[in-house]
Amino acid sequence: MTANDYGFDTLAIHAGQDPDPRTGAVVPPIYQTSTYAQDAVGAPRLGYEYSRSSNPTRDALQECLAAIEGGRRGLAFASGLSAEDTLLRTVCRPGDHVVIPDDAYGGTFRLFSKVLENWGLDWTAVPLEDLDAVRAAFRPGHTKLIWAETPTNPLLNVADIAALAGLAHEYDALLVVDNTFASPYLQQPISLGADVVVHSTTKYLGGHSDVVGGALVTATDDLGDELAFHQNAMGGVSGPFDAWLTLRGIKTLGVRMDRHCDNAERVVAFLREHPAVASVLYPGIEDHPGHEVAAKQMRRFGGMVSFRAAGGMEQAIAICNRTKLFVLAESLGGVESLIEHPGQMTHLSAAGSALEVPADLVRLSVGIETVDDLLADLEQALG
């Protein structure tokens, strides 16, 4: 099943998920097994030998991921960071260089600065919305890829995917897009020229805060095959039950994202009028510097909202501590609303670096609850 044949919601429900041929089960079975009986030496049944290498439940998820992102190959991992690490150590070598966002997710920054830098991978952080800055950061012959987030985490800046793809390909580099914040329902980077899409499937794809996972989707079979080799060799794969939970979440991705967006728009309108809020960061606001680009490449503007507290860091932390429906927790993209202080939580690893986030910043993952209840909770927390 491909995007050329069916609509998004049909793919989310059916791609890779034909009824079980043996029993007719409509939902793909959980193949909770480590190994498989072989018909003879050198003759594994249906190609299955060992579940690190392949597993039918994970295969179903991987086919679905490729379909909903409009890619050629999907690969499922134990976490978003294991997907990122596998990708970077597949396409890069010691001595290579990568351009990353100057407000990247804290875990991604930590991977570059504390792990892969020791392996010999160099990186430069620039505002990806500034194409001149991106071009200036390139080291011809050494820069292997642009690593993009759009919208970014947590400042919700927007990069022009098609423009970045053109620039990367001009230098024979790859464009990798972390599409976690938008989800495949709101944005499909491969159709805009990206070579690889990255997801923390823990977030909107899983959607219920009950599973940790990651994914890569490639634009070409060749790159997909190379990554699949390293997925097996490095071993950070998704287990069958985790794959099954993620597949279950994907089935309702479209309807959930519409509610996330509806609620986020109401929250943004409320926050913009509140005296305790200095500014609101959301690509759906017309005066947001990335609004026009976001409107061009996204279906809607997502469920993530950040704002800066008028009273500074002390007030930002107090707001986080006072909410009741907005749960104080890391992560995002689940059906329940979450609130966090990025500077002391998800982005603490960037403290003291060029990627340090403002101390007065609050990040909201707006869930799918009754929106009036969410607004009332924010009203009392803002005081």
C-alpha positions as a Python dict, from the first residue, in 0.01 Angstrom:
ca = {
    (1, 'M'): (0, 0, 0),
    (2, 'T'): (133, 345, -95),
    (3, 'A'): (21, 704, -66),
    (4, 'N'): (-50, 696, -440),
    (5, 'D'): (-319, 434, -384),
    (6, 'Y'): (-492, 537, -60),
    (7, 'G'): (-550, 828, 175),
    (8, 'F'): (-352, 881, 494),
    (9, 'D'): (-602, 736, 740),
    (10, 'T'): (-654, 426, 526),
    (11, 'L'): (-279, 366, 516),
    (12, 'A'): (-250, 419, 892),
    (13, 'I'): (-511, 149, 955),
    (14, 'H'): (-425, -104, 683),
    (15, 'A'): (-65, -70, 555),
    (16, 'G'): (134, -376, 664),
    (17, 'Q'): (-169, -501, 855),
    (18, 'D'): (-354, -752, 637),
    (19, 'P'): (-562, -1004, 832),
    (20, 'D'): (-355, -1295, 960),
    (21, 'P'): (-359, -1563, 684),
    (22, 'R'): (-376, -1852, 932),
    (23, 'T'): (-655, -1738, 1164),
    (24, 'G'): (-809, -1434, 997),
    (25, 'A'): (-719, -1214, 1298),
    (26, 'V'): (-782, -854, 1192),
    (27, 'V'): (-510, -716, 1421),
    (28, 'P'): (-153, -834, 1347),
    (29, 'P'): (-39, -1089, 1607),
    (30, 'I'): (235, -1017, 1859),
    (31, 'Y'): (512, -1259, 1763),
    (32, 'Q'): (670, -1271, 2108),
    (33, 'T'): (955, -1500, 2012),
    (34, 'S'): (1332, -1470, 1999),
    (35, 'T'): (1398, -1738, 1738),
    (36, 'Y'): (1227, -1950, 1469),
    (37, 'A'): (1232, -2314, 1368),
    (38, 'Q'): (1397, -2362, 1030),
    (39, 'D'): (1279, -2609, 768),
    (40, 'A'): (1637, -2717, 693),
    (41, 'V'): (1990, -2587, 730),
    (42, 'G'): (2003, -2270, 526),
    (43, 'A'): (1624, -2268, 475),
    (44, 'P'): (1457, -2040, 732),
    (45, 'R'): (1079, -2036, 703),
    (46, 'L'): (965, -1714, 530),
    (47, 'G'): (1313, -1576, 593),
    (48, 'Y'): (1276, -1553, 972),
    (49, 'E'): (1579, -1668, 1173),
    (50, 'Y'): (1616, -1448, 1482),
    (51, 'S'): (1407, -1158, 1609),
    (52, 'R'): (1688, -905, 1625),
    (53, 'S'): (1719, -949, 1248),
    (54, 'S'): (1348, -961, 1168),
    (55, 'N'): (1015, -1017, 1339),
    (56, 'P'): (670, -1025, 1174),
    (57, 'T'): (519, -771, 1415),
    (58, 'R'): (807, -529, 1363),
    (59, 'D'): (786, -587, 988),
    (60, 'A'): (419, -484, 995),
    (61, 'L'): (510, -160, 1175),
    (62, 'Q'): (796, -88, 939),
    (63, 'E'): (576, -129, 633),
    (64, 'C'): (317, 101, 786),
    (65, 'L'): (577, 365, 873),
    (66, 'A'): (707, 373, 515),
    (67, 'A'): (355, 404, 378),
    (68, 'I'): (240, 692, 598),
    (69, 'E'): (564, 887, 539),
    (70, 'G'): (560, 825, 165),
    (71, 'G'): (901, 655, 180),
    (72, 'R'): (1056, 339, 40),
    (73, 'R'): (1179, 171, 360),
    (74, 'G'): (1077, 198, 724),
    (75, 'L'): (1285, 76, 1018),
    (76, 'A'): (1171, 54, 1382),
    (77, 'F'): (1406, 99, 1679),
    (78, 'A'): (1401, 70, 2056),
    (79, 'S'): (1405, 451, 2094),
    (80, 'G'): (1434, 766, 1889),
    (81, 'L'): (1795, 810, 1997),
    (82, 'S'): (1888, 455, 1895),
    (83, 'A'): (1744, 535, 1552),
    (84, 'E'): (1948, 857, 1538),
    (85, 'D'): (2269, 683, 1645),
    (86, 'T'): (2226, 405, 1390),
    (87, 'L'): (2163, 656, 1112),
    (88, 'L'): (2459, 876, 1196),
    (89, 'R'): (2707, 591, 1230),
    (90, 'T'): (2581, 443, 902),
    (91, 'V'): (2614, 750, 682),
    (92, 'C'): (2903, 928, 859),
    (93, 'R'): (3263, 839, 937),
    (94, 'P'): (3513, 987, 1187),
    (95, 'G'): (3626, 1321, 1049),
    (96, 'D'): (3291, 1400, 886),
    (97, 'H'): (3081, 1704, 968),
    (98, 'V'): (2707, 1762, 1027),
    (99, 'V'): (2502, 2083, 1040),
    (100, 'I'): (2242, 2076, 1321),
    (101, 'P'): (1977, 2322, 1446),
    (102, 'D'): (2083, 2578, 1705),
    (103, 'D'): (1783, 2474, 1917),
    (104, 'A'): (1786, 2098, 1866),
    (105, 'Y'): (1622, 1853, 2105),
    (106, 'G'): (1842, 1811, 2412),
    (107, 'G'): (1888, 1438, 2360),
    (108, 'T'): (2002, 1492, 2002),
    (109, 'F'): (2246, 1761, 2115),
    (110, 'R'): (2380, 1527, 2384),
    (111, 'L'): (2427, 1250, 2127),
    (112, 'F'): (2633, 1481, 1906),
    (113, 'S'): (2828, 1662, 2178),
    (114, 'K'): (2892, 1384, 2432),
    (115, 'V'): (2894, 1064, 2225),
    (116, 'L'): (2957, 1107, 1854),
    (117, 'E'): (3202, 1392, 1897),
    (118, 'N'): (3424, 1144, 2086),
    (119, 'W'): (3385, 908, 1789),
    (120, 'G'): (3527, 1181, 1563),
    (121, 'L'): (3210, 1336, 1419),
    (122, 'D'): (3219, 1717, 1405),
    (123, 'W'): (2910, 1939, 1405),
    (124, 'T'): (2805, 2302, 1374),
    (125, 'A'): (2483, 2446, 1517),
    (126, 'V'): (2310, 2715, 1310),
    (127, 'P'): (1959, 2858, 1275),
    (128, 'L'): (1824, 2637, 996),
    (129, 'E'): (1564, 2897, 900),
    (130, 'D'): (1861, 3112, 781),
    (131, 'L'): (1975, 2948, 458),
    (132, 'D'): (2278, 3177, 429),
    (133, 'A'): (2395, 3060, 773),
    (134, 'V'): (2345, 2698, 671),
    (135, 'R'): (2545, 2747, 352),
    (136, 'A'): (2823, 2925, 542),
    (137, 'A'): (2847, 2632, 784),
    (138, 'F'): (2904, 2378, 505),
    (139, 'R'): (3246, 2222, 466),
    (140, 'P'): (3254, 2084, 113),
    (141, 'G'): (3376, 1726, 108),
    (142, 'H'): (3327, 1687, 483),
    (143, 'T'): (2967, 1789, 555),
    (144, 'K'): (2766, 1471, 506),
    (145, 'L'): (2422, 1588, 610),
    (146, 'I'): (2194, 1858, 741),
    (147, 'W'): (2007, 1746, 1052),
    (148, 'A'): (1678, 1937, 1065),
    (149, 'E'): (1395, 1963, 1312),
    (150, 'T'): (1086, 2151, 1202),
    (151, 'P'): (915, 2268, 1410),
    (152, 'T'): (1209, 2265, 1649),
    (153, 'N'): (1203, 2147, 2009),
    (154, 'P'): (1128, 2355, 2216),
    (155, 'L'): (1138, 2695, 2042),
    (156, 'L'): (913, 2589, 1753),
    (157, 'N'): (1122, 2748, 1481),
    (158, 'V'): (1040, 2641, 1126),
    (159, 'A'): (1286, 2540, 854),
    (160, 'D'): (1206, 2526, 482),
    (161, 'I'): (1244, 2155, 404),
    (162, 'A'): (1249, 2191, 26),
    (163, 'A'): (1509, 2468, 40),
    (164, 'L'): (1731, 2271, 279),
    (165, 'A'): (1702, 1964, 56),
    (166, 'G'): (1816, 2166, -244),
    (167, 'L'): (2112, 2306, -53),
    (168, 'A'): (2216, 1967, 87),
    (169, 'H'): (2197, 1798, -252),
    (170, 'E'): (2397, 2078, -409),
    (171, 'Y'): (2688, 1963, -189),
    (172, 'D'): (2614, 1590, -234),
    (173, 'A'): (2497, 1576, 127),
    (174, 'L'): (2180, 1428, 276),
    (175, 'L'): (1888, 1603, 442),
    (176, 'V'): (1758, 1429, 754),
    (177, 'V'): (1436, 1564, 907),
    (178, 'D'): (1321, 1485, 1260),
    (179, 'N'): (946, 1486, 1201),
    (180, 'T'): (847, 1399, 1559),
    (181, 'F'): (672, 1727, 1644),
    (182, 'A'): (466, 1739, 1325),
    (183, 'S'): (396, 1366, 1271),
    (184, 'P'): (343, 1218, 923),
    (185, 'Y'): (-18, 1337, 932),
    (186, 'L'): (79, 1704, 937),
    (187, 'Q'): (402, 1696, 735),
    (188, 'Q'): (577, 1458, 495),
    (189, 'P'): (938, 1566, 444),
    (190, 'I'): (1024, 1301, 183),
    (191, 'S'): (773, 1455, -58),
    (192, 'L'): (964, 1784, -11),
    (193, 'G'): (1305, 1633, -91),
    (194, 'A'): (1430, 1491, 240),
    (195, 'D'): (1641, 1175, 224),
    (196, 'V'): (1559, 1035, 568),
    (197, 'V'): (1284, 1103, 821),
    (198, 'V'): (1344, 1040, 1192),
    (199, 'H'): (1079, 984, 1458),
    (200, 'S'): (1060, 927, 1825),
    (201, 'T'): (758, 698, 1791),
    (202, 'T'): (719, 738, 2167),
    (203, 'K'): (544, 1065, 2091),
    (204, 'Y'): (254, 1123, 1850),
    (205, 'L'): (283, 794, 1661),
    (206, 'G'): (242, 583, 1976),
    (207, 'G'): (23, 855, 2117),
    (208, 'H'): (-66, 704, 2456),
    (209, 'S'): (249, 747, 2668),
    (210, 'D'): (283, 370, 2706),
    (211, 'V'): (568, 276, 2471),
    (212, 'V'): (920, 397, 2385),
    (213, 'G'): (1039, 365, 2027),
    (214, 'G'): (1204, 525, 1727),
    (215, 'A'): (1191, 505, 1350),
    (216, 'L'): (1375, 588, 1030),
    (217, 'V'): (1206, 616, 691),
    (218, 'T'): (1417, 649, 376),
    (219, 'A'): (1345, 798, 37),
    (220, 'T'): (1541, 525, -146),
    (221, 'D'): (1573, 149, -125),
    (222, 'D'): (1953, 160, -133),
    (223, 'L'): (1984, 377, 176),
    (224, 'G'): (1709, 174, 342),
    (225, 'D'): (1902, -148, 280),
    (226, 'E'): (2221, 2, 422),
    (227, 'L'): (2041, 119, 734),
    (228, 'A'): (1868, -219, 772),
    (229, 'F'): (2209, -388, 776),
    (230, 'H'): (2325, -159, 1056),
    (231, 'Q'): (1993, -194, 1240),
    (232, 'N'): (2063, -567, 1267),
    (233, 'A'): (2437, -530, 1329),
    (234, 'M'): (2395, -267, 1603),
    (235, 'G'): (2085, -428, 1748),
    (236, 'G'): (1879, -138, 1882),
    (237, 'V'): (1554, -281, 1747),
    (238, 'S'): (1195, -244, 1858),
    (239, 'G'): (1057, -545, 2047),
    (240, 'P'): (739, -710, 1916),
    (241, 'F'): (506, -582, 2188),
    (242, 'D'): (642, -228, 2152),
    (243, 'A'): (594, -254, 1774),
    (244, 'W'): (236, -373, 1828),
    (245, 'L'): (158, -84, 2065),
    (246, 'T'): (298, 166, 1814),
    (247, 'L'): (91, 16, 1532),
    (248, 'R'): (-219, 48, 1750),
    (249, 'G'): (-140, 412, 1813),
    (250, 'I'): (-84, 491, 1445),
    (251, 'K'): (-436, 376, 1357),
    (252, 'T'): (-586, 684, 1526),
    (253, 'L'): (-307, 930, 1446),
    (254, 'G'): (-512, 1139, 1205),
    (255, 'V'): (-813, 1192, 1431),
    (256, 'R'): (-589, 1255, 1732),
    (257, 'M'): (-377, 1513, 1552),
    (258, 'D'): (-684, 1707, 1447),
    (259, 'R'): (-795, 1730, 1812),
    (260, 'H'): (-441, 1817, 1928),
    (261, 'C'): (-439, 2102, 1676),
    (262, 'D'): (-790, 2221, 1766),
    (263, 'N'): (-701, 2236, 2134),
    (264, 'A'): (-360, 2395, 2075),
    (265, 'E'): (-516, 2677, 1875),
    (266, 'R'): (-754, 2756, 2164),
    (267, 'V'): (-467, 2743, 2415),
    (268, 'V'): (-257, 2978, 2201),
    (269, 'A'): (-541, 3229, 2175),
    (270, 'F'): (-585, 3219, 2554),
    (271, 'L'): (-214, 3257, 2634),
    (272, 'R'): (-167, 3550, 2397),
    (273, 'E'): (-420, 3752, 2596),
    (274, 'H'): (-289, 3664, 2942),
    (275, 'P'): (-79, 3926, 3126),
    (276, 'A'): (144, 3660, 3286),
    (277, 'V'): (266, 3553, 2941),
    (278, 'A'): (537, 3757, 2772),
    (279, 'S'): (522, 3580, 2434),
    (280, 'V'): (381, 3267, 2272),
    (281, 'L'): (576, 3047, 2030),
    (282, 'Y'): (353, 2863, 1781),
    (283, 'P'): (387, 2836, 1400),
    (284, 'G'): (14, 2892, 1355),
    (285, 'I'): (41, 3254, 1471),
    (286, 'E'): (49, 3478, 1165),
    (287, 'D'): (334, 3693, 1297),
    (288, 'H'): (549, 3388, 1376),
    (289, 'P'): (861, 3425, 1155),
    (290, 'G'): (812, 3075, 1015),
    (291, 'H'): (437, 3093, 965),
    (292, 'E'): (439, 3118, 585),
    (293, 'V'): (681, 2828, 545),
    (294, 'A'): (485, 2617, 794),
    (295, 'A'): (160, 2692, 613),
    (296, 'K'): (325, 2578, 288),
    (297, 'Q'): (463, 2246, 414),
    (298, 'M'): (228, 2147, 698),
    (299, 'R'): (-138, 2042, 695),
    (300, 'R'): (-192, 2221, 1030),
    (301, 'F'): (40, 2361, 1296),
    (302, 'G'): (52, 2089, 1560),
    (303, 'G'): (-15, 2035, 1928),
    (304, 'M'): (308, 2176, 2076),
    (305, 'V'): (303, 2524, 2227),
    (306, 'S'): (580, 2709, 2410),
    (307, 'F'): (556, 3040, 2594),
    (308, 'R'): (779, 3270, 2795),
    (309, 'A'): (664, 3373, 3141),
    (310, 'A'): (650, 3746, 3205),
    (311, 'G'): (792, 3692, 3554),
    (312, 'G'): (1103, 3508, 3440),
    (313, 'M'): (1236, 3168, 3545),
    (314, 'E'): (1085, 3172, 3894),
    (315, 'Q'): (737, 3227, 3755),
    (316, 'A'): (788, 2972, 3477),
    (317, 'I'): (876, 2704, 3732),
    (318, 'A'): (583, 2806, 3954),
    (319, 'I'): (341, 2769, 3662),
    (320, 'C'): (473, 2421, 3591),
    (321, 'N'): (431, 2325, 3954),
    (322, 'R'): (72, 2455, 3983),
    (323, 'T'): (-107, 2283, 3694),
    (324, 'K'): (-341, 1993, 3768),
    (325, 'L'): (-462, 1860, 3431),
    (326, 'F'): (-135, 1948, 3257),
    (327, 'V'): (89, 1680, 3406),
    (328, 'L'): (442, 1791, 3496),
    (329, 'A'): (642, 1538, 3294),
    (330, 'E'): (894, 1501, 3015),
    (331, 'S'): (790, 1367, 2672),
    (332, 'L'): (504, 1482, 2452),
    (333, 'G'): (247, 1373, 2198),
    (334, 'G'): (25, 1161, 2421),
    (335, 'V'): (-349, 1199, 2460),
    (336, 'E'): (-295, 1366, 2799),
    (337, 'S'): (-163, 1722, 2826),
    (338, 'L'): (189, 1770, 2965),
    (339, 'I'): (381, 2073, 3089),
    (340, 'E'): (753, 2110, 3148),
    (341, 'H'): (1035, 2356, 3210),
    (342, 'P'): (1277, 2269, 2926),
    (343, 'G'): (1576, 2444, 3084),
    (344, 'Q'): (1572, 2210, 3384),
    (345, 'M'): (1414, 1904, 3223),
    (346, 'T'): (1437, 1791, 2859),
    (347, 'H'): (1708, 2041, 2760),
    (348, 'L'): (1923, 2040, 3073),
    (349, 'S'): (2202, 1875, 2873),
    (350, 'A'): (2227, 2194, 2663),
    (351, 'A'): (2286, 2419, 2965),
    (352, 'G'): (2592, 2641, 2920),
    (353, 'S'): (2611, 2572, 2546),
    (354, 'A'): (2502, 2771, 2243),
    (355, 'L'): (2185, 2561, 2246),
    (356, 'E'): (2080, 2661, 2598),
    (357, 'V'): (1709, 2746, 2608),
    (358, 'P'): (1562, 3054, 2778),
    (359, 'A'): (1516, 3012, 3152),
    (360, 'D'): (1165, 3161, 3138),
    (361, 'L'): (1042, 2909, 2879),
    (362, 'V'): (750, 2673, 2942),
    (363, 'R'): (662, 2395, 2694),
    (364, 'L'): (314, 2248, 2660),
    (365, 'S'): (214, 1928, 2488),
    (366, 'V'): (-156, 1998, 2440),
    (367, 'G'): (-359, 1679, 2468),
    (368, 'I'): (-707, 1585, 2352),
    (369, 'E'): (-902, 1655, 2673),
    (370, 'T'): (-1203, 1889, 2681),
    (371, 'V'): (-1036, 2217, 2592),
    (372, 'D'): (-1235, 2431, 2836),
    (373, 'D'): (-1093, 2221, 3120),
    (374, 'L'): (-740, 2279, 2990),
    (375, 'L'): (-798, 2654, 2971),
    (376, 'A'): (-931, 2662, 3325),
    (377, 'D'): (-623, 2474, 3447),
    (378, 'L'): (-390, 2721, 3276),
    (379, 'E'): (-589, 3013, 3417),
    (380, 'Q'): (-541, 2898, 3776),
    (381, 'A'): (-176, 2805, 3720),
    (382, 'L'): (-90, 3139, 3564),
    (383, 'G'): (-246, 3308, 3863),
}
